[in-house]
Short mmCIF file of C-alpha atoms in Angstrom, two decimals:
data_model
loop_
_atom_site.label_atom_id
_atom_site.label_comp_id
_atom_site.label_asym_id
_atom_site.label_seq_id
_atom_site.Cartn_x
_atom_site.Cartn_y
_atom_site.Cartn_z
CA MET J 488 136.26 189.90 6.15
CA GLU J 489 137.95 187.02 4.33
CA TYR J 490 137.20 186.48 0.67
CA GLY J 491 138.48 183.69 -1.57
CA TYR J 492 137.89 181.18 -4.30
CA ILE J 493 138.67 177.49 -4.94
CA GLU J 494 141.42 176.68 -7.43
CA ASN J 495 142.32 173.08 -8.11
CA GLY J 496 140.84 172.05 -4.73
CA TYR J 497 142.79 174.63 -2.80
CA LEU J 498 141.41 177.78 -1.15
CA ARG J 499 142.96 181.02 -2.31
CA SER J 500 141.90 183.73 0.12
CA ARG J 501 142.83 187.07 1.57
CA ARG J 502 141.54 189.42 4.30
CA ILE J 503 139.76 192.44 2.97
CA GLU J 504 139.12 195.44 5.13
CA SER J 505 137.38 197.78 2.66
CA GLU J 506 133.99 197.41 0.94
CA ALA J 507 135.56 199.27 -2.02
CA VAL J 508 138.02 196.49 -2.50
CA VAL J 509 135.28 193.92 -2.17
CA SER J 510 133.22 195.56 -4.93
CA SER J 511 136.27 195.53 -7.19
CA LEU J 512 136.83 191.69 -6.94
CA SER J 513 135.85 189.39 -9.73
CA GLN J 514 132.77 187.10 -9.32
CA GLU J 515 134.87 184.06 -8.35
CA TRP J 516 135.72 185.81 -5.04
CA LYS J 517 133.24 184.86 -2.40
CA PRO J 518 133.01 185.31 1.41
CA VAL J 519 134.82 182.61 3.32
CA ASP J 520 133.26 181.02 6.43
CA LYS J 521 135.28 181.06 9.59
CA ILE J 522 136.78 177.77 10.65
CA ASP J 523 134.80 176.14 13.42
CA GLU J 524 137.38 175.40 16.03
CA GLN J 525 135.07 172.92 17.84
CA LYS J 526 134.95 170.73 14.82
CA LEU J 527 138.75 170.39 14.92
CA GLN J 528 138.60 168.45 18.18
CA CYS J 529 138.72 164.70 17.90
CA GLU J 530 140.02 161.66 19.83
CA GLU J 531 143.67 160.65 20.01
CA GLY J 532 144.98 158.89 16.90
CA TYR J 533 142.85 161.02 14.56
CA ILE J 534 143.18 164.44 12.84
CA VAL J 535 140.57 166.65 11.11
CA LYS J 536 141.21 167.59 7.56
CA ILE J 537 139.62 170.82 6.57
CA VAL J 538 138.29 170.69 2.96
CA PRO J 539 137.03 173.98 1.46
CA TYR J 540 134.10 173.82 -1.00
CA ASP J 541 132.18 176.34 -2.98
CA ALA J 542 128.65 176.65 -1.37
CA GLY J 543 127.27 178.85 -4.06
CA ASP J 544 127.24 182.31 -2.45
CA HIS J 545 130.18 181.65 -0.10
CA ILE J 546 133.07 179.30 0.59
CA SER J 547 132.47 176.79 3.37
CA PHE J 548 134.37 173.83 4.86
CA ARG J 549 133.81 170.10 5.41
CA TYR J 550 135.55 168.64 8.43
CA GLU J 551 136.81 165.13 7.60
CA LYS J 552 138.13 162.98 10.45
CA LYS J 553 141.10 160.84 9.37
CA GLN J 554 143.46 158.56 11.19
CA ASP J 555 146.73 160.29 12.08
CA LEU J 556 149.13 158.42 9.75
CA GLN J 557 152.10 160.45 11.05
CA GLN J 558 151.39 159.24 14.54
CA ILE J 559 150.96 155.69 13.39
CA ARG J 560 154.38 155.90 11.55
CA GLN J 561 155.98 157.30 14.72
CA ASN J 562 154.54 154.52 16.83
CA ILE J 563 155.77 151.82 14.37
CA GLU J 564 159.28 153.50 14.43
CA ASN J 565 159.30 153.54 18.19
CA LEU J 566 158.39 149.83 18.41
CA LYS J 567 160.95 148.88 15.82
CA ASN J 568 163.57 150.78 17.75
CA GLU J 569 162.49 149.07 21.01
CA LEU J 570 162.85 145.69 19.20
CA LYS J 571 166.32 146.67 17.84
CA ASP J 572 167.45 147.92 21.27
CA GLY J 573 166.73 144.43 22.67
CA ASP J 574 168.71 142.57 19.99
CA TYR J 575 171.78 142.54 22.23
CA LYS J 576 169.85 140.33 24.77
CA VAL J 577 169.12 137.76 22.03
CA ILE J 578 172.82 137.83 20.99
CA LYS J 579 173.98 137.35 24.65
CA CYS J 580 171.63 134.39 25.02
CA TYR J 581 172.81 132.89 21.73
CA GLU J 582 176.47 133.23 22.82
CA ALA J 583 175.64 131.62 26.19
CA SER J 584 173.93 128.69 24.45
CA LEU J 585 176.92 128.22 22.11
CA THR J 586 179.34 128.21 25.00
CA LYS J 587 176.96 126.07 27.17
CA GLN J 588 176.77 128.80 29.80
CA GLU J 589 173.78 129.86 31.81
CA MET J 590 171.35 132.16 29.95
CA PRO J 591 171.73 135.82 31.02
CA TYR J 592 168.04 136.46 30.34
CA ASN J 593 164.90 134.43 30.43
CA ILE J 594 164.76 133.42 26.78
CA GLN J 595 161.07 132.47 26.82
CA GLU J 596 160.10 135.86 28.37
CA LEU J 597 162.36 137.67 25.94
CA HIS J 598 160.95 135.80 22.96
CA SER J 599 157.34 136.54 24.14
CA GLN J 600 158.11 140.27 24.56
CA ARG J 601 159.67 140.47 21.11
CA GLN J 602 156.81 138.63 19.56
CA LEU J 603 154.37 141.02 21.16
CA LEU J 604 156.35 143.99 19.74
CA ARG J 605 156.30 142.41 16.21
CA GLN J 606 152.55 141.80 16.52
CA LYS J 607 151.98 145.46 17.48
CA ILE J 608 154.11 146.60 14.57
CA ASN J 609 152.10 144.36 12.19
CA GLU J 610 148.80 145.62 13.47
CA LEU J 611 149.91 149.28 13.14
CA GLU J 612 151.21 148.66 9.63
CA GLU J 613 147.94 147.01 8.62
CA LYS J 614 145.97 149.95 10.22
CA MET J 615 148.06 152.44 8.19
CA THR J 616 147.58 150.48 4.95
CA ASP J 617 143.81 150.42 5.62
CA ALA J 618 143.74 154.14 6.31
CA GLN J 619 145.73 154.89 3.15
CA ARG J 620 143.20 153.04 1.05
CA HIS J 621 140.32 155.17 2.34
#
């Protein structure tokens, strides 16, 4: 059986095998509910934060669904890298325009693709800011 107590919002617990040990614990120690694995399942882009609370005669858990900020940060980083990786195409087009040569890439298409990447980055950054406020 697992017993524990809440200290500064954190669960302090340990497994106890013997009833003799249980009877020697101070009153702050209470039985701890098992974590419900099914409540940890959620859709892509979210995580479940397990929050312990003192339910009177035992310690229980709330399961709070939150946006996965780590995944959002990684997506932003990937999009920024994709944008950066295409910088050479812009430079090549700029060089071609300065030397009055034919463009090596379709500049309109290139511009549209890069604008789409920037828009996605901005949307994810806004989503992350909103999630951090809540």
